[in-house]
mmCIF file of C-alpha atoms in Angstrom:
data_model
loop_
_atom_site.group_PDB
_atom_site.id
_atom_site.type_symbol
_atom_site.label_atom_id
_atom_site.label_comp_id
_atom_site.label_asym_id
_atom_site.label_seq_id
_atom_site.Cartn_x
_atom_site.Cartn_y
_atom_site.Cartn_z
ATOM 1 C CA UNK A 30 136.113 81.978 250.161
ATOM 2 C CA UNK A 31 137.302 79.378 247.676
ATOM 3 C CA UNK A 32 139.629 76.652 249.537
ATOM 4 C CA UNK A 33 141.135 74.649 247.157
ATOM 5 C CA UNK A 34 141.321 70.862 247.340
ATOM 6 C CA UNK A 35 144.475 69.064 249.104
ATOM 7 C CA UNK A 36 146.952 67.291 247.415
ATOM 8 C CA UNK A 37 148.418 64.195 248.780
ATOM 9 C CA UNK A 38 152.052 65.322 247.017
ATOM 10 C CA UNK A 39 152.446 68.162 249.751
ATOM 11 C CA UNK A 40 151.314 66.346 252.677
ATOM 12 C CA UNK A 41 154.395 66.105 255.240
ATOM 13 C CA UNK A 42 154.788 62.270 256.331
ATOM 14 C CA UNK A 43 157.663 63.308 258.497
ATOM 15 C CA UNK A 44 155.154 65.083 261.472
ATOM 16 C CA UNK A 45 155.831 63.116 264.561
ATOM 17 C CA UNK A 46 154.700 63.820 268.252
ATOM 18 C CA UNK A 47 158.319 63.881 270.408
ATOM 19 C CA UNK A 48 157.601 61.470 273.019
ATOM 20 C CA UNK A 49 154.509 59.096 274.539
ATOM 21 C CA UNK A 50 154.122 61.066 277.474
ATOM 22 C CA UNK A 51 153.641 64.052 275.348
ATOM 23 C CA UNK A 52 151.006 62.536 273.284
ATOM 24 C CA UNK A 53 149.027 60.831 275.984
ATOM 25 C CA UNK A 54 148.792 64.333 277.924
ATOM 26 C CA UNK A 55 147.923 66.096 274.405
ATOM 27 C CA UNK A 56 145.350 62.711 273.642
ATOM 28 C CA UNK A 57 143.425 62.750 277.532
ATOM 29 C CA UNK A 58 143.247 66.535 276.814
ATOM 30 C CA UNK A 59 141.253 66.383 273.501
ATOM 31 C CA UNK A 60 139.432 63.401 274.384
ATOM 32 C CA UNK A 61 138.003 65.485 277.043
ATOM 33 C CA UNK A 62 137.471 68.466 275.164
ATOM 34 C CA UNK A 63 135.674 66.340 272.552
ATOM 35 C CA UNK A 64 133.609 65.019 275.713
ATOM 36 C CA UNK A 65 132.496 68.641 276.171
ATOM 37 C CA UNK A 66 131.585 69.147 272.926
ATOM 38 C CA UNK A 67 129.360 66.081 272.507
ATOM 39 C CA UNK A 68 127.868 66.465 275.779
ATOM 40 C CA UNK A 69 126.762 70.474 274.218
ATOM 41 C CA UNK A 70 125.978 69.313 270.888
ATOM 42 C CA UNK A 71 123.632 66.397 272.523
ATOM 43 C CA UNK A 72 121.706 68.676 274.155
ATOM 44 C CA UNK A 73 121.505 71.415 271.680
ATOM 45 C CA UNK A 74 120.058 68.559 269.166
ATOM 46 C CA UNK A 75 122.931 68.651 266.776
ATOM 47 C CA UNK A 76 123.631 66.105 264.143
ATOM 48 C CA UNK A 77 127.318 65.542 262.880
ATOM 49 C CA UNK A 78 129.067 63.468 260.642
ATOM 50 C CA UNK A 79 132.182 62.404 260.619
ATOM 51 C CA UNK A 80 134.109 60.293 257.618
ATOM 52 C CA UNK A 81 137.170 58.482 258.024
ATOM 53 C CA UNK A 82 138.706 57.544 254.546
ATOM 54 C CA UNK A 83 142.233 56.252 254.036
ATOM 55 C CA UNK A 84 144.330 53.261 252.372
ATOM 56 C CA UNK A 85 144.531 49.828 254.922
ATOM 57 C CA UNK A 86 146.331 49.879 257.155
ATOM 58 C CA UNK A 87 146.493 53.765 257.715
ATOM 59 C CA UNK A 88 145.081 53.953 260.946
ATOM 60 C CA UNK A 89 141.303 54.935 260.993
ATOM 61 C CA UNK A 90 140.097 52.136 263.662
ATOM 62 C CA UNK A 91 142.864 53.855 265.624
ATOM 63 C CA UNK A 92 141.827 57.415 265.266
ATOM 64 C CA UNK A 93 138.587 56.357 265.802
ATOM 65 C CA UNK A 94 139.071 54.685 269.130
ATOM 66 C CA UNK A 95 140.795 56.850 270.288
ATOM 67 C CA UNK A 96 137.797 59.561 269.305
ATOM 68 C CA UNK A 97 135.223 57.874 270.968
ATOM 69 C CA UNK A 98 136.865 56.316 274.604
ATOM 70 C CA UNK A 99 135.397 59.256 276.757
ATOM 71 C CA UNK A 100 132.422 59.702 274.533
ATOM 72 C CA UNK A 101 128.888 58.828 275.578
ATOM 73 C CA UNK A 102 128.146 56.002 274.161
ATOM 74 C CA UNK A 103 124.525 57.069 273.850
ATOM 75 C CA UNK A 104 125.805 59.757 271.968
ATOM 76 C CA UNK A 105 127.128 58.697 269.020
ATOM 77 C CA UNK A 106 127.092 55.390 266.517
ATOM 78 C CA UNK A 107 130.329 53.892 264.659
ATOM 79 C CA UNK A 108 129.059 52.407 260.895
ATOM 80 C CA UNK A 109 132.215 50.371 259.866
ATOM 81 C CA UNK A 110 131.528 49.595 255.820
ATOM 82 C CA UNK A 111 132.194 47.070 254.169
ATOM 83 C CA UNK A 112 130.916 45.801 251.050
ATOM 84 C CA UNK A 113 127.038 46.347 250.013
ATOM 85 C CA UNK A 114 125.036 43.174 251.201
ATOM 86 C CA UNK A 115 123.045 41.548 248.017
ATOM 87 C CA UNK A 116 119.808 43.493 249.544
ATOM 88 C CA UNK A 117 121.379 46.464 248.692
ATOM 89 C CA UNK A 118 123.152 45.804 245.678
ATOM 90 C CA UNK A 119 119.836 46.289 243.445
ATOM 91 C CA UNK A 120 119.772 49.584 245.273
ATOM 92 C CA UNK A 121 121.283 53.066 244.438
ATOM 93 C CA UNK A 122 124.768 52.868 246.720
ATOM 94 C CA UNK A 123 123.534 55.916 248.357
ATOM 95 C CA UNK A 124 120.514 54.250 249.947
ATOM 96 C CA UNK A 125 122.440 52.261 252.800
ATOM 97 C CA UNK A 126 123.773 55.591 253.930
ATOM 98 C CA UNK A 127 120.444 57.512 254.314
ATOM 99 C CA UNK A 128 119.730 54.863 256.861
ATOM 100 C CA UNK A 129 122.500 55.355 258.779
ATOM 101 C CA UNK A 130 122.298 58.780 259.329
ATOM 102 C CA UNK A 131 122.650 60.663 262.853
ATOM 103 C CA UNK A 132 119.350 61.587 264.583
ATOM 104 C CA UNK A 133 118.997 65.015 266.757
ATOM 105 C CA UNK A 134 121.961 65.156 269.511
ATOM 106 C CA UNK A 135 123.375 61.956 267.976
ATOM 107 C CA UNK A 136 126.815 61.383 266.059
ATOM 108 C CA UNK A 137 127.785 59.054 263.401
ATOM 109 C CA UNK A 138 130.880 58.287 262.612
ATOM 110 C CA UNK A 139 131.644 56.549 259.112
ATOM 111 C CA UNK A 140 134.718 53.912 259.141
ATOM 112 C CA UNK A 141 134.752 54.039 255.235
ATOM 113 C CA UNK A 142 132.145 55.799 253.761
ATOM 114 C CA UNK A 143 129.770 56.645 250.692
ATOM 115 C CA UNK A 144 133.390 57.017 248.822
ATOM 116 C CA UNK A 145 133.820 53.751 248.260
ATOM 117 C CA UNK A 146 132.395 54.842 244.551
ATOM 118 C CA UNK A 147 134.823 56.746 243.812
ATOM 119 C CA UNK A 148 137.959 54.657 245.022
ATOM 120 C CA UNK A 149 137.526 50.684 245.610
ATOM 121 C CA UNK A 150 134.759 50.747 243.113
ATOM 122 C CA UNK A 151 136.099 52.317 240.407
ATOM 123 C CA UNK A 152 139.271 50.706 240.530
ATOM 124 C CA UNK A 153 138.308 47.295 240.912
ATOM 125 C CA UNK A 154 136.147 48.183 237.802
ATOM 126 C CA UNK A 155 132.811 47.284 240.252
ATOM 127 C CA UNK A 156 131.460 50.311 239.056
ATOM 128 C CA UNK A 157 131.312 51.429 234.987
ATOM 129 C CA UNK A 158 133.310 54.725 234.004
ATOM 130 C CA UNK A 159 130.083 56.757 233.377
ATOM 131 C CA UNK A 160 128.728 56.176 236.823
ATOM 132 C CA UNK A 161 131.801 56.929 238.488
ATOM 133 C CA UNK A 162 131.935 60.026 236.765
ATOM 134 C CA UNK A 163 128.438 60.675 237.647
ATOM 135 C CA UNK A 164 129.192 60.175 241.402
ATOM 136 C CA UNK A 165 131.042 62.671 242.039
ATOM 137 C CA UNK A 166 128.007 65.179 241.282
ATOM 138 C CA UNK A 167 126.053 62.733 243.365
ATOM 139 C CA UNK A 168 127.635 62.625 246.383
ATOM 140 C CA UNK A 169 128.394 66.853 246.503
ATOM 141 C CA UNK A 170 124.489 66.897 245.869
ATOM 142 C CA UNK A 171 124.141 64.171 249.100
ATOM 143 C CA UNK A 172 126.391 66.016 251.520
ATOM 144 C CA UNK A 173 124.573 69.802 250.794
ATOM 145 C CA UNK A 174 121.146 68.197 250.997
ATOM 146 C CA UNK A 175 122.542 67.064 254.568
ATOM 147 C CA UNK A 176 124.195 70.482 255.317
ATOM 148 C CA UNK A 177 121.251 72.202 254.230
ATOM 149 C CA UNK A 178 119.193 70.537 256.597
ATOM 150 C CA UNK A 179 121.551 71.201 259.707
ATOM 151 C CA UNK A 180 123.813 67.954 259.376
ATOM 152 C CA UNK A 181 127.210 68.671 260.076
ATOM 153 C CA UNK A 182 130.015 66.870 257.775
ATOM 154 C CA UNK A 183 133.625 66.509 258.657
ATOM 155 C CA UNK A 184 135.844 64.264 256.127
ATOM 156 C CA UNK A 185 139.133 62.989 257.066
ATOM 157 C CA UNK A 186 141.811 61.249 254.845
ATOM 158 C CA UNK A 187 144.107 59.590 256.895
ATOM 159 C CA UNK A 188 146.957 59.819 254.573
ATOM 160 C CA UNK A 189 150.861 57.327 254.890
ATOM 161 C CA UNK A 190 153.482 56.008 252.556
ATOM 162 C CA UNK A 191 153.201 52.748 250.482
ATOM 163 C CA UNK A 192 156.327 51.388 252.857
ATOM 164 C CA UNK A 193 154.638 52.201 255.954
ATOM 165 C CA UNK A 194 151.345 50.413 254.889
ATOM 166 C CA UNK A 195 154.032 47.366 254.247
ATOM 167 C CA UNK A 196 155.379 47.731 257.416
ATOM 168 C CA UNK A 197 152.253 47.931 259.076
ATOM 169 C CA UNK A 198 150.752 45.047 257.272
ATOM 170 C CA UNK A 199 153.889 42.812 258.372
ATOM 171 C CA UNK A 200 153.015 43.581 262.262
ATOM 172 C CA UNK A 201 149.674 42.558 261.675
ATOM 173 C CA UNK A 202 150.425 39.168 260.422
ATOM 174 C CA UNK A 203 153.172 38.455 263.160
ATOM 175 C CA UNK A 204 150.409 39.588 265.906
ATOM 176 C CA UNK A 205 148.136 36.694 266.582
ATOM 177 C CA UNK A 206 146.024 39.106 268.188
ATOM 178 C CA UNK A 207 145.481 41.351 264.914
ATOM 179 C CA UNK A 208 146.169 38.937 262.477
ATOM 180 C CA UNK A 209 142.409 38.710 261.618
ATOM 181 C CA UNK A 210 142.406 42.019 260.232
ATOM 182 C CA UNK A 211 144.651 41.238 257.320
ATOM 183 C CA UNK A 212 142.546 39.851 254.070
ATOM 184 C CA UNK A 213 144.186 38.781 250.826
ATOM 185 C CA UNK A 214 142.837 42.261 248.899
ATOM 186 C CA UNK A 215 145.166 44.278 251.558
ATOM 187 C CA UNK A 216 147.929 42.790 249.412
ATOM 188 C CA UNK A 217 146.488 43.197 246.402
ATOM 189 C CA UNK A 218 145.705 46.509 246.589
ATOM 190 C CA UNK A 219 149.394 47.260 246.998
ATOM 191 C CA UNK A 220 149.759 46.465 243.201
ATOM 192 C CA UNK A 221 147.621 49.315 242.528
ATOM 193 C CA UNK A 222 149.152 52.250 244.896
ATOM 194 C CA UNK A 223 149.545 54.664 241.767
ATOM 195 C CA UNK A 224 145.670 53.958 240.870
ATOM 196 C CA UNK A 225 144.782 54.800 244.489
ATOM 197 C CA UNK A 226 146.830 57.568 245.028
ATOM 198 C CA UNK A 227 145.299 59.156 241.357
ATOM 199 C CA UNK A 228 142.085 58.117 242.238
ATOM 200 C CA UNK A 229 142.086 59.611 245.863
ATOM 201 C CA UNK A 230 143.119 63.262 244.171
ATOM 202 C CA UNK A 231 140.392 62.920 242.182
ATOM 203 C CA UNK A 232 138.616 62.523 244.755
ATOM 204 C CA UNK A 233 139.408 65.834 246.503
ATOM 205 C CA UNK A 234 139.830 67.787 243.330
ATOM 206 C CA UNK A 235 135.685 66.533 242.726
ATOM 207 C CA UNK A 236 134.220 66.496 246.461
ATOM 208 C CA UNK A 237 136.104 69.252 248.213
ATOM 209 C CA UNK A 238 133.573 72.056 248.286
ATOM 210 C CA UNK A 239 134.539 75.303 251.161
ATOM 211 C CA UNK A 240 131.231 74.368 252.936
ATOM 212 C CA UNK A 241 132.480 70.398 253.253
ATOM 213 C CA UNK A 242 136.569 69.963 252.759
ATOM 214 C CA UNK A 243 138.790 67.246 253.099
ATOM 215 C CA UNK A 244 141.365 67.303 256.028
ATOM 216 C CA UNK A 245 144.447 65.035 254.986
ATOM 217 C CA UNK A 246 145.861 63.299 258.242
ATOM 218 C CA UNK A 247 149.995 62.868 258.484
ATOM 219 C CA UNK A 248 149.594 59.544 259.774
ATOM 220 C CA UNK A 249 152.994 58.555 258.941
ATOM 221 C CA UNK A 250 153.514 58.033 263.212
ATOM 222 C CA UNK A 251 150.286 56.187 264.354
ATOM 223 C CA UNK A 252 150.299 59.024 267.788
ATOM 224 C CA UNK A 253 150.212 62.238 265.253
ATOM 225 C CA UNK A 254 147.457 60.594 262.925
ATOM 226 C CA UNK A 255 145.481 60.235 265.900
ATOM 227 C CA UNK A 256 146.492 63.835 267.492
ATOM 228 C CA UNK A 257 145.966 65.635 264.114
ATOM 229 C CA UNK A 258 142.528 63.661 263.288
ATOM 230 C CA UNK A 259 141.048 64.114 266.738
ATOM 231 C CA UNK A 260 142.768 67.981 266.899
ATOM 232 C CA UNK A 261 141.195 68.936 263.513
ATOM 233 C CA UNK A 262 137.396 67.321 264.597
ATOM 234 C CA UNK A 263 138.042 69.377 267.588
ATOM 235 C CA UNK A 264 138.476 72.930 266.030
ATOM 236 C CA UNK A 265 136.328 72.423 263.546
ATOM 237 C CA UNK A 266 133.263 71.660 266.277
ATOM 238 C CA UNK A 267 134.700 74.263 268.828
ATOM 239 C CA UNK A 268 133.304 77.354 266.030
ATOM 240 C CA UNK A 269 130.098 75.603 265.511
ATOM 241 C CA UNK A 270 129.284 74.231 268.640
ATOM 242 C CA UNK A 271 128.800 76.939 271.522
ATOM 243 C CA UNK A 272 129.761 74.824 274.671
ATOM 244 C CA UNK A 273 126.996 74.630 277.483
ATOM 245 C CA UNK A 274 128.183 74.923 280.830
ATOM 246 C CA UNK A 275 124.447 74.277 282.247
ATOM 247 C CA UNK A 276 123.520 71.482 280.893
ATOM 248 C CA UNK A 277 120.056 71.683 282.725
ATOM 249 C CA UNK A 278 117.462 74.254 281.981
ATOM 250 C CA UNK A 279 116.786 76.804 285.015
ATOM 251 C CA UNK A 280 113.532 75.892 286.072
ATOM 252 C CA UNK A 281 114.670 72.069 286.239
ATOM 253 C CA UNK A 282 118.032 72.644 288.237
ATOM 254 C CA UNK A 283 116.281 75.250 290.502
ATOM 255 C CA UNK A 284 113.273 71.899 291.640
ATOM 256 C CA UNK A 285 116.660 69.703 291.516
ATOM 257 C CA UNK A 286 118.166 71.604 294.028
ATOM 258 C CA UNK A 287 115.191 72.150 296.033
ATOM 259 C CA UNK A 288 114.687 68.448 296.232
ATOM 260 C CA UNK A 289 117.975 67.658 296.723
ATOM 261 C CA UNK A 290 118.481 70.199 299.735
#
């Protein structure tokens, strides 16, 4: 059934969870229930993606943190991208990706992404118009070659308002502690919201397939981002990934619990 694409215009900033205590109960009961899903998908030998795309400042190492906290660690890799390295620059963009992608039972979870091309890169003018434009065919051929081959995909847009990202930004730079996450192209990207914010509904309106869509996160309040982002990972997983109770085949547990008495 055709889903159509998100647009950022009808997203509703004003979501907010009603109290801490509320969202740390609803946060340690998803983090769990993630757990359980891992834990099942590990030993059924699934592979899953998971992209986390947003402006700065919108909260992704957040979501993310909170995401992985009760995982296994074994489990699952975090790829935070930045800009390609000169060894890679010569390459096609795609390349660094291939090698980052999750082996059986293992999760990888993108902190920017492949999308980069179609965003940072085409603004900035990195990129030339034609290639952009060729992207976006690129990168919907990339994620069904993956989904084709089992790989699971789940893309989420962690979405808040131009004065929020100021506001945020300001904390940052009075924190000592997270001061070093500020760089002088956080501000400068600010200049160009209304490029962004065309070039991210582009971006959905191009790479939004029904087999691989965008979620958009109201991140507006940093505790429903990261109760929305973890919630919608959650039920997507929950009809794909049949949860395993026995995690040890019969055989093994029954010469476990021999040995064991």
């Amino acid at each position: 059934m055709y889903q159509s694409p998100p647009q950022l215009s009808e997203v509703d900033l004003s979501l907010k969870v009603a109290s801490r205590k509320d969202y740390e109960v609803a946060l340690d009961q998803l983090q769990l229930k993630l757990l359980r899903l891992q834990r099942s998908d590990f030993m059924q030998g699934g592979r899953t993606i998971l992209v986390f795309e947003g402006s700065d400042a919108a909260g992704k190492g957040g979501a993310i943190k909170r995401l992985t906290t009760k995982l296994d660690p074994r489990g699952f890799t975090v790829h935070a991208i930045a800009a390609p390295k000169p060894e890679n620059q010569a390459k096609h963009y795609l390349y660094r990706f291939w090698q980052k992608l999750p082996g059986e039972g293992h999760w990888a979870i993108f902190d920017r992404s492949w999308y980069g091309r179609v965003l940072v890169e085409r603004i900035e003018g990195l990129c030339p118009p034609e290639r952009v434009e060729q992207a976006y065919q690129e990168i919907c051929e990339f994620e069904r070659t993956l989904q084709d081959d089992g790989v699971r995909i789940i893309k989420l847009f962690m979405h808040i308002s131009k004065d929020e990202q100021l506001r945020r930004l300001q904390a940052r730079f009075k924190n000592p502690e997270k001061r070093w996450k500020l760089s002088w192209e956080d501000i400068r990207n600010r200049e160009k919201w209304d490029d962004y914010t065309t070039a991210i509904q582009d971006m959905f309106n191009r790479t939004s397939p029904t087999s691989c869509p965008w979620q958009v996160i109201s991140a507006e309040q940093k505790m429903h981002g990261r109760l929305q982002a973890l919630g919608g990972i959650a039920s997507l997983l929950e009809t794909e990934i049949p949860v395993q109770k026995r995690l040890l085949e019969p055989e093994l547990e029954k010469k476990l619990a021999k040995a064991l008495g």
